[in-house]
mmCIF file of C-alpha atoms and ligand atoms in Angstrom:
data_model
loop_
_atom_site.group_PDB
_atom_site.id
_atom_site.type_symbol
_atom_site.label_atom_id
_atom_site.label_comp_id
_atom_site.label_asym_id
_atom_site.label_seq_id
_atom_site.Cartn_x
_atom_site.Cartn_y
_atom_site.Cartn_z
ATOM 1 C CA UNK A 109 103.851 93.917 86.623
ATOM 2 C CA UNK A 110 105.496 91.455 88.933
ATOM 3 C CA UNK A 111 108.619 92.621 90.887
ATOM 4 C CA UNK A 112 110.679 89.979 89.387
ATOM 5 C CA UNK A 113 110.737 91.047 85.872
ATOM 6 C CA UNK A 114 114.262 92.072 84.878
ATOM 7 C CA UNK A 115 113.246 95.367 83.466
ATOM 8 C CA UNK A 116 112.057 96.539 86.773
ATOM 9 C CA UNK A 117 115.413 96.793 88.597
ATOM 10 C CA UNK A 118 117.900 94.433 90.620
ATOM 11 C CA UNK A 119 117.305 92.217 93.669
ATOM 12 C CA UNK A 120 120.450 92.760 95.875
ATOM 13 C CA UNK A 121 121.314 89.422 97.913
ATOM 14 C CA UNK A 122 123.747 90.525 100.440
ATOM 15 C CA UNK A 123 125.698 87.657 102.088
ATOM 16 C CA UNK A 124 125.323 85.424 98.849
ATOM 17 C CA UNK A 125 128.808 83.485 98.900
ATOM 18 C CA UNK A 126 127.316 80.731 101.006
ATOM 19 C CA UNK A 127 124.534 79.065 102.760
ATOM 20 C CA UNK A 128 120.993 80.560 102.490
ATOM 21 C CA UNK A 129 122.191 83.698 100.704
ATOM 22 C CA UNK A 130 123.780 81.607 97.812
ATOM 23 C CA UNK A 131 120.594 79.443 97.611
ATOM 24 C CA UNK A 132 118.287 82.542 97.250
ATOM 25 C CA UNK A 133 120.682 84.225 94.768
ATOM 26 C CA UNK A 134 120.554 81.012 92.709
ATOM 27 C CA UNK A 135 116.772 80.584 93.197
ATOM 28 C CA UNK A 136 115.959 84.072 92.079
ATOM 29 C CA UNK A 137 118.131 83.923 89.164
ATOM 30 C CA UNK A 138 116.733 80.713 87.938
ATOM 31 C CA UNK A 139 113.309 82.239 88.287
ATOM 32 C CA UNK A 140 114.317 85.230 85.950
ATOM 33 C CA UNK A 141 115.169 87.939 88.702
ATOM 34 C CA UNK A 142 118.087 90.148 87.997
ATOM 35 C CA UNK A 143 120.312 89.485 90.963
ATOM 36 C CA UNK A 144 123.352 91.223 92.330
ATOM 37 C CA UNK A 145 125.249 88.989 94.800
ATOM 38 C CA UNK A 146 127.398 90.423 97.485
ATOM 39 C CA UNK A 147 129.914 88.986 100.103
ATOM 40 C CA UNK A 148 133.497 89.190 100.930
ATOM 41 C CA UNK A 149 134.634 85.974 99.085
ATOM 42 C CA UNK A 150 134.558 87.071 95.480
ATOM 43 C CA UNK A 151 135.860 83.988 94.005
ATOM 44 C CA UNK A 152 132.599 82.187 95.172
ATOM 45 C CA UNK A 153 130.477 85.139 93.797
ATOM 46 C CA UNK A 154 132.090 84.797 90.312
ATOM 47 C CA UNK A 155 131.530 81.011 90.383
ATOM 48 C CA UNK A 156 127.640 81.690 90.989
ATOM 49 C CA UNK A 157 127.595 84.280 88.153
ATOM 50 C CA UNK A 158 129.071 81.927 85.817
ATOM 51 C CA UNK A 159 126.302 79.657 86.229
ATOM 52 C CA UNK A 160 123.387 82.226 85.829
ATOM 53 C CA UNK A 161 123.478 84.926 83.129
ATOM 54 C CA UNK A 162 121.184 87.087 85.279
ATOM 55 C CA UNK A 163 123.413 86.987 88.455
ATOM 56 C CA UNK A 164 126.067 89.576 88.783
ATOM 57 C CA UNK A 165 128.882 89.593 91.446
ATOM 58 C CA UNK A 166 129.370 92.701 93.469
ATOM 59 C CA UNK A 167 131.895 91.780 96.133
ATOM 60 C CA UNK A 168 131.447 93.754 99.373
ATOM 61 C CA UNK A 169 132.336 93.929 103.012
ATOM 62 C CA UNK A 170 128.773 94.655 104.235
ATOM 63 C CA UNK A 171 130.088 95.575 107.807
ATOM 64 C CA UNK A 172 132.186 98.504 105.916
ATOM 65 C CA UNK A 173 130.083 101.609 105.399
ATOM 66 C CA UNK A 174 132.121 102.964 102.529
ATOM 67 C CA UNK A 175 132.058 99.522 100.785
ATOM 68 C CA UNK A 176 128.493 99.267 101.091
ATOM 69 C CA UNK A 177 127.894 102.795 99.867
ATOM 70 C CA UNK A 178 130.118 102.309 96.678
ATOM 71 C CA UNK A 179 128.298 99.102 96.121
ATOM 72 C CA UNK A 180 124.927 100.645 96.077
ATOM 73 C CA UNK A 181 126.116 103.469 94.044
ATOM 74 C CA UNK A 182 127.362 100.922 91.535
ATOM 75 C CA UNK A 183 124.093 98.906 91.565
ATOM 76 C CA UNK A 184 122.109 101.921 91.035
ATOM 77 C CA UNK A 185 124.235 103.205 88.160
ATOM 78 C CA UNK A 186 123.988 99.698 86.376
ATOM 79 C CA UNK A 187 120.516 98.558 87.039
ATOM 80 C CA UNK A 188 118.691 101.988 87.770
ATOM 81 C CA UNK A 189 117.038 100.855 90.843
ATOM 82 C CA UNK A 190 117.356 98.417 93.774
ATOM 83 C CA UNK A 191 113.779 96.727 94.041
ATOM 84 C CA UNK A 192 114.719 94.461 96.955
ATOM 85 C CA UNK A 193 117.351 93.928 99.484
ATOM 86 C CA UNK A 194 117.375 90.276 100.833
ATOM 87 C CA UNK A 195 119.989 90.625 103.738
ATOM 88 C CA UNK A 196 121.522 87.059 104.598
ATOM 89 C CA UNK A 197 124.753 88.449 106.056
ATOM 90 C CA UNK A 198 125.541 87.087 109.465
ATOM 91 C CA UNK A 199 128.016 85.041 111.664
ATOM 92 C CA UNK A 200 126.957 82.979 114.542
ATOM 93 C CA UNK A 201 128.500 82.198 117.966
ATOM 94 C CA UNK A 202 127.167 79.649 120.296
ATOM 95 C CA UNK A 203 128.899 79.887 123.611
ATOM 96 C CA UNK A 204 127.946 80.313 127.197
ATOM 97 C CA UNK A 205 127.717 84.020 128.166
ATOM 98 C CA UNK A 206 130.932 84.053 130.388
ATOM 99 C CA UNK A 207 133.033 82.500 127.568
ATOM 100 C CA UNK A 208 132.140 85.369 125.142
ATOM 101 C CA UNK A 209 135.072 87.674 124.897
ATOM 102 C CA UNK A 210 134.320 91.575 124.150
ATOM 103 C CA UNK A 211 136.213 91.038 120.785
ATOM 104 C CA UNK A 212 133.923 88.030 119.872
ATOM 105 C CA UNK A 213 130.822 90.214 120.863
ATOM 106 C CA UNK A 214 132.089 93.259 118.923
ATOM 107 C CA UNK A 215 132.520 91.007 115.665
ATOM 108 C CA UNK A 216 129.045 89.689 116.024
ATOM 109 C CA UNK A 217 127.614 93.000 116.187
ATOM 110 C CA UNK A 218 129.527 93.889 112.997
ATOM 111 C CA UNK A 219 128.205 91.170 110.823
ATOM 112 C CA UNK A 220 124.776 90.863 112.122
ATOM 113 C CA UNK A 221 123.373 94.316 113.526
ATOM 114 C CA UNK A 222 125.811 96.853 111.893
ATOM 115 C CA UNK A 223 125.720 95.059 108.436
ATOM 116 C CA UNK A 224 121.978 95.159 108.538
ATOM 117 C CA UNK A 225 121.771 98.845 109.455
ATOM 118 C CA UNK A 226 124.405 99.927 106.842
ATOM 119 C CA UNK A 227 122.848 97.698 103.889
ATOM 120 C CA UNK A 228 119.322 99.000 104.712
ATOM 121 C CA UNK A 229 120.248 102.498 105.276
ATOM 122 C CA UNK A 230 122.073 102.644 101.887
ATOM 123 C CA UNK A 231 119.208 101.282 99.751
ATOM 124 C CA UNK A 232 116.331 103.324 101.315
ATOM 125 C CA UNK A 233 116.809 106.622 99.725
ATOM 126 C CA UNK A 234 116.412 104.867 96.317
ATOM 127 C CA UNK A 235 113.401 102.973 97.388
ATOM 128 C CA UNK A 236 111.816 106.065 99.010
ATOM 129 C CA UNK A 237 112.335 108.114 95.922
ATOM 130 C CA UNK A 238 110.690 105.290 93.671
ATOM 131 C CA UNK A 239 108.010 104.870 96.481
ATOM 132 C CA UNK A 240 108.543 101.118 96.288
ATOM 133 C CA UNK A 241 110.912 98.504 97.456
ATOM 134 C CA UNK A 242 111.184 95.537 99.715
ATOM 135 C CA UNK A 243 113.679 94.828 102.429
ATOM 136 C CA UNK A 244 113.839 91.087 103.676
ATOM 137 C CA UNK A 245 116.082 90.543 106.554
ATOM 138 C CA UNK A 246 116.984 86.826 107.153
ATOM 139 C CA UNK A 247 116.825 86.574 110.987
ATOM 140 C CA UNK A 248 116.641 83.808 113.452
ATOM 141 C CA UNK A 249 114.149 81.907 115.714
ATOM 142 C CA UNK A 250 116.832 82.620 118.355
ATOM 143 C CA UNK A 251 115.395 86.056 118.352
ATOM 144 C CA UNK A 252 112.024 84.854 119.316
ATOM 145 C CA UNK A 253 112.928 81.938 121.701
ATOM 146 C CA UNK A 254 115.640 81.683 124.287
ATOM 147 C CA UNK A 255 118.349 79.108 123.631
ATOM 148 C CA UNK A 256 121.194 78.489 125.921
ATOM 149 C CA UNK A 257 124.631 79.475 124.438
ATOM 150 C CA UNK A 258 122.724 82.096 122.320
ATOM 151 C CA UNK A 259 122.657 85.209 124.561
ATOM 152 C CA UNK A 260 124.861 87.256 122.020
ATOM 153 C CA UNK A 261 123.602 85.694 118.956
ATOM 154 C CA UNK A 262 119.850 85.592 119.903
ATOM 155 C CA UNK A 263 120.281 89.175 121.364
ATOM 156 C CA UNK A 264 121.624 90.550 118.293
ATOM 157 C CA UNK A 265 119.019 88.981 116.096
ATOM 158 C CA UNK A 266 116.260 90.322 118.405
ATOM 159 C CA UNK A 267 117.944 93.723 117.966
ATOM 160 C CA UNK A 268 117.815 93.668 114.257
ATOM 161 C CA UNK A 269 114.368 92.314 114.226
ATOM 162 C CA UNK A 270 113.032 95.269 116.405
ATOM 163 C CA UNK A 271 115.018 97.911 114.621
ATOM 164 C CA UNK A 272 113.335 96.677 111.416
ATOM 165 C CA UNK A 273 109.945 96.760 113.007
ATOM 166 C CA UNK A 274 110.321 100.347 114.035
ATOM 167 C CA UNK A 275 111.657 101.142 110.515
ATOM 168 C CA UNK A 276 108.624 99.374 108.738
ATOM 169 C CA UNK A 277 106.282 101.883 110.468
ATOM 170 C CA UNK A 278 108.451 104.848 109.267
ATOM 171 C CA UNK A 279 108.294 103.731 105.709
ATOM 172 C CA UNK A 280 104.923 101.914 105.467
ATOM 173 C CA UNK A 281 103.198 105.034 104.071
ATOM 174 C CA UNK A 282 105.988 105.364 101.482
ATOM 175 C CA UNK A 283 105.492 102.235 99.658
ATOM 176 C CA UNK A 284 108.566 100.364 101.122
ATOM 177 C CA UNK A 285 107.945 97.047 102.753
ATOM 178 C CA UNK A 286 110.102 95.722 105.482
ATOM 179 C CA UNK A 287 109.989 91.941 106.258
ATOM 180 C CA UNK A 288 111.538 89.895 108.894
ATOM 181 C CA UNK A 289 112.001 86.242 108.278
ATOM 182 C CA UNK A 290 112.982 84.339 111.493
ATOM 183 C CA UNK A 291 114.596 81.086 110.281
ATOM 184 C CA UNK A 292 115.045 77.803 112.172
ATOM 185 C CA UNK A 293 117.993 75.379 111.983
ATOM 186 C CA UNK A 294 119.237 75.249 108.280
ATOM 187 C CA UNK A 295 121.801 73.145 107.092
ATOM 188 C CA UNK A 296 124.590 75.507 106.035
ATOM 189 C CA UNK A 297 128.280 76.261 106.807
ATOM 190 C CA UNK A 298 127.004 78.198 109.722
ATOM 191 C CA UNK A 299 127.047 74.934 111.807
ATOM 192 C CA UNK A 300 130.034 72.844 112.513
ATOM 193 C CA UNK A 301 130.438 69.885 110.157
ATOM 194 C CA UNK A 302 129.527 67.309 113.008
ATOM 195 C CA UNK A 303 126.272 69.174 113.947
ATOM 196 C CA UNK A 304 125.400 69.147 110.144
ATOM 197 C CA UNK A 305 126.064 65.539 109.828
ATOM 198 C CA UNK A 306 124.177 64.581 113.053
ATOM 199 C CA UNK A 307 121.121 66.708 112.356
ATOM 200 C CA UNK A 308 120.849 67.136 108.601
ATOM 201 C CA UNK A 309 117.599 64.991 108.503
ATOM 202 C CA UNK A 310 115.737 67.616 110.963
ATOM 203 C CA UNK A 311 117.196 70.787 109.495
ATOM 204 C CA UNK A 312 115.708 72.944 106.820
ATOM 205 C CA UNK A 313 117.459 73.024 103.686
ATOM 206 C CA UNK A 314 118.701 76.281 102.155
ATOM 207 C CA UNK A 315 116.874 75.763 98.864
ATOM 208 C CA UNK A 316 113.660 75.407 100.694
ATOM 209 C CA UNK A 317 114.359 78.744 102.497
ATOM 210 C CA UNK A 318 114.997 80.184 99.102
ATOM 211 C CA UNK A 319 111.898 78.876 97.500
ATOM 212 C CA UNK A 320 110.073 80.553 100.382
ATOM 213 C CA UNK A 321 111.769 83.681 99.837
ATOM 214 C CA UNK A 322 110.921 83.537 96.265
ATOM 215 C CA UNK A 323 107.154 83.068 97.049
ATOM 216 C CA UNK A 324 107.394 85.811 99.655
ATOM 217 C CA UNK A 325 108.525 88.360 96.815
ATOM 218 C CA UNK A 326 105.742 87.305 94.597
ATOM 219 C CA UNK A 327 103.251 87.988 97.670
ATOM 220 C CA UNK A 328 104.773 91.177 98.549
ATOM 221 C CA UNK A 329 104.512 92.353 94.772
ATOM 222 C CA UNK A 330 100.788 93.104 95.698
ATOM 223 C CA UNK A 331 100.876 96.707 96.653
ATOM 224 C CA UNK A 332 97.944 96.266 98.978
ATOM 225 C CA UNK A 333 99.634 93.418 101.117
ATOM 226 C CA UNK A 334 102.585 93.291 103.627
ATOM 227 C CA UNK A 335 103.712 90.038 104.802
ATOM 228 C CA UNK A 336 105.375 91.529 107.783
ATOM 229 C CA UNK A 337 106.932 88.589 109.655
ATOM 230 C CA UNK A 338 107.288 84.998 108.909
ATOM 231 C CA UNK A 339 108.637 82.223 111.146
ATOM 232 C CA UNK A 340 110.168 79.110 109.144
ATOM 233 C CA UNK A 341 110.896 76.065 111.260
ATOM 234 C CA UNK A 342 111.714 72.443 110.432
ATOM 235 C CA UNK A 343 108.700 70.379 110.620
ATOM 236 C CA UNK A 344 110.118 68.742 113.862
ATOM 237 C CA UNK A 345 110.879 71.844 115.479
ATOM 238 C CA UNK A 346 114.130 73.227 116.975
ATOM 239 C CA UNK A 347 116.969 71.129 117.505
ATOM 240 C CA UNK A 348 117.412 69.764 120.938
HETATM 241 N N1 NAP B 442 121.933 78.198 109.362
HETATM 242 C C1 NAP B 442 120.843 78.361 110.006
HETATM 243 O O1 NAP B 442 120.629 77.446 110.820
HETATM 244 C C2 NAP B 442 120.505 79.870 110.257
HETATM 245 C C3 NAP B 442 119.207 79.731 111.100
HETATM 246 C C4 NAP B 442 118.653 81.144 111.252
HETATM 247 C C5 NAP B 442 119.149 82.343 110.905
HETATM 248 N N2 NAP B 442 120.213 82.139 110.106
HETATM 249 C C6 NAP B 442 120.920 83.384 109.584
HETATM 250 O O2 NAP B 442 120.907 83.238 108.167
HETATM 251 C C7 NAP B 442 121.975 84.296 107.523
HETATM 252 C C8 NAP B 442 122.688 83.341 106.703
HETATM 253 O O3 NAP B 442 123.404 82.257 107.389
HETATM 254 P P1 NAP B 442 123.943 80.899 106.598
HETATM 255 O O4 NAP B 442 123.293 79.870 107.542
HETATM 256 O O5 NAP B 442 123.544 80.774 105.277
HETATM 257 O O6 NAP B 442 125.655 80.934 106.947
HETATM 258 P P2 NAP B 442 126.706 80.912 105.870
HETATM 259 O O7 NAP B 442 126.641 79.788 105.033
HETATM 260 O O8 NAP B 442 127.876 80.917 106.911
HETATM 261 O O9 NAP B 442 126.579 82.280 105.086
HETATM 262 C C9 NAP B 442 126.889 83.630 105.748
HETATM 263 C C10 NAP B 442 126.876 84.601 104.434
HETATM 264 O O10 NAP B 442 127.072 85.938 105.316
HETATM 265 C C11 NAP B 442 128.298 86.520 104.587
HETATM 266 N N3 NAP B 442 129.056 87.475 105.414
HETATM 267 C C12 NAP B 442 129.388 87.311 106.586
HETATM 268 N N4 NAP B 442 129.914 88.613 107.013
HETATM 269 C C13 NAP B 442 129.969 89.215 106.057
HETATM 270 C C14 NAP B 442 130.393 90.564 105.817
HETATM 271 N N5 NAP B 442 130.911 91.390 106.751
HETATM 272 N N6 NAP B 442 130.053 91.107 104.537
HETATM 273 C C15 NAP B 442 129.454 90.524 103.518
HETATM 274 N N7 NAP B 442 129.040 89.126 103.777
HETATM 275 C C16 NAP B 442 129.192 88.525 104.860
HETATM 276 C C17 NAP B 442 129.155 85.375 104.248
HETATM 277 O O11 NAP B 442 130.075 85.771 103.025
HETATM 278 P P3 NAP B 442 131.622 85.899 103.192
HETATM 279 O O12 NAP B 442 132.044 85.119 104.226
HETATM 280 O O13 NAP B 442 132.062 85.677 101.766
HETATM 281 O O14 NAP B 442 131.663 87.668 103.259
HETATM 282 C C18 NAP B 442 128.122 84.306 103.727
HETATM 283 O O15 NAP B 442 127.824 84.418 102.280
HETATM 284 C C19 NAP B 442 122.802 84.513 108.753
HETATM 285 O O16 NAP B 442 122.257 85.918 109.080
HETATM 286 C C20 NAP B 442 122.313 83.597 109.941
HETATM 287 O O17 NAP B 442 122.461 84.206 111.187
HETATM 288 C C21 NAP B 442 120.957 80.833 109.898
#
């Protein structure tokens, strides 16, 4: 049975109120998956949930350990099992190294590295118990290639990717799949409006990323096969 069939648990999309996560939540719901959508802006999640009967809003600050624990308990109680976590939570900071304040760096850690740790840590016991489950982390090409003004952002995305690579080896024998997706410039509110207007034609579109994630879930539903890492760049490459 394919992972997407509603009787087989829920897909938790963390960071679903905007951009890539919202597109993934919409796409997976449209394809018949049962989706739980989390983020801090609950009004946005409610609007999404009104459009798709199989999409459910579960507001959560994914950088808050108690909130993440409560959300996962609520999901498991309501849906029985979390079949996949698609982690799209993140914020960006593009600044020269010396302009980054300690407070900004700490915030970036919270929304990128810390939230990935918390969400993954919360879903894993259920997945290990079921001997199946998928964690997809939406990361960035900034973890693979050095861009100026991305020391903090790229460094933290690289830390997330490497943390999950090590976890992949721990859970591989237990049927749990950990997948890193390194995404290139995508037209979302992560970018300032001026950048989006200027480079839109050269950027990935959130729905194209979402379609790729849907295909990835189908691929990963083969118990024999693990698509470990995927790099998704615009055809014309990185923005200059
Ligand atoms: N756009 C790109 O070019 C690009 C490229 C590579 C990788 N990425 C990565 O893709 C992911 C999604 O980015 P995006 O481009 O879609 O940006 P976005 O439109 O700004 O979306 C970010 C999402 O993260 C959520 N979020 C942030 N902090 C959160 C927290 N503490 N708890 C719960 N949710 C939180 C936001 O929801 P709330 O504010 O409502 O909480 C929002 O739904 C990020 O990790 C980003 O680094 C983006």
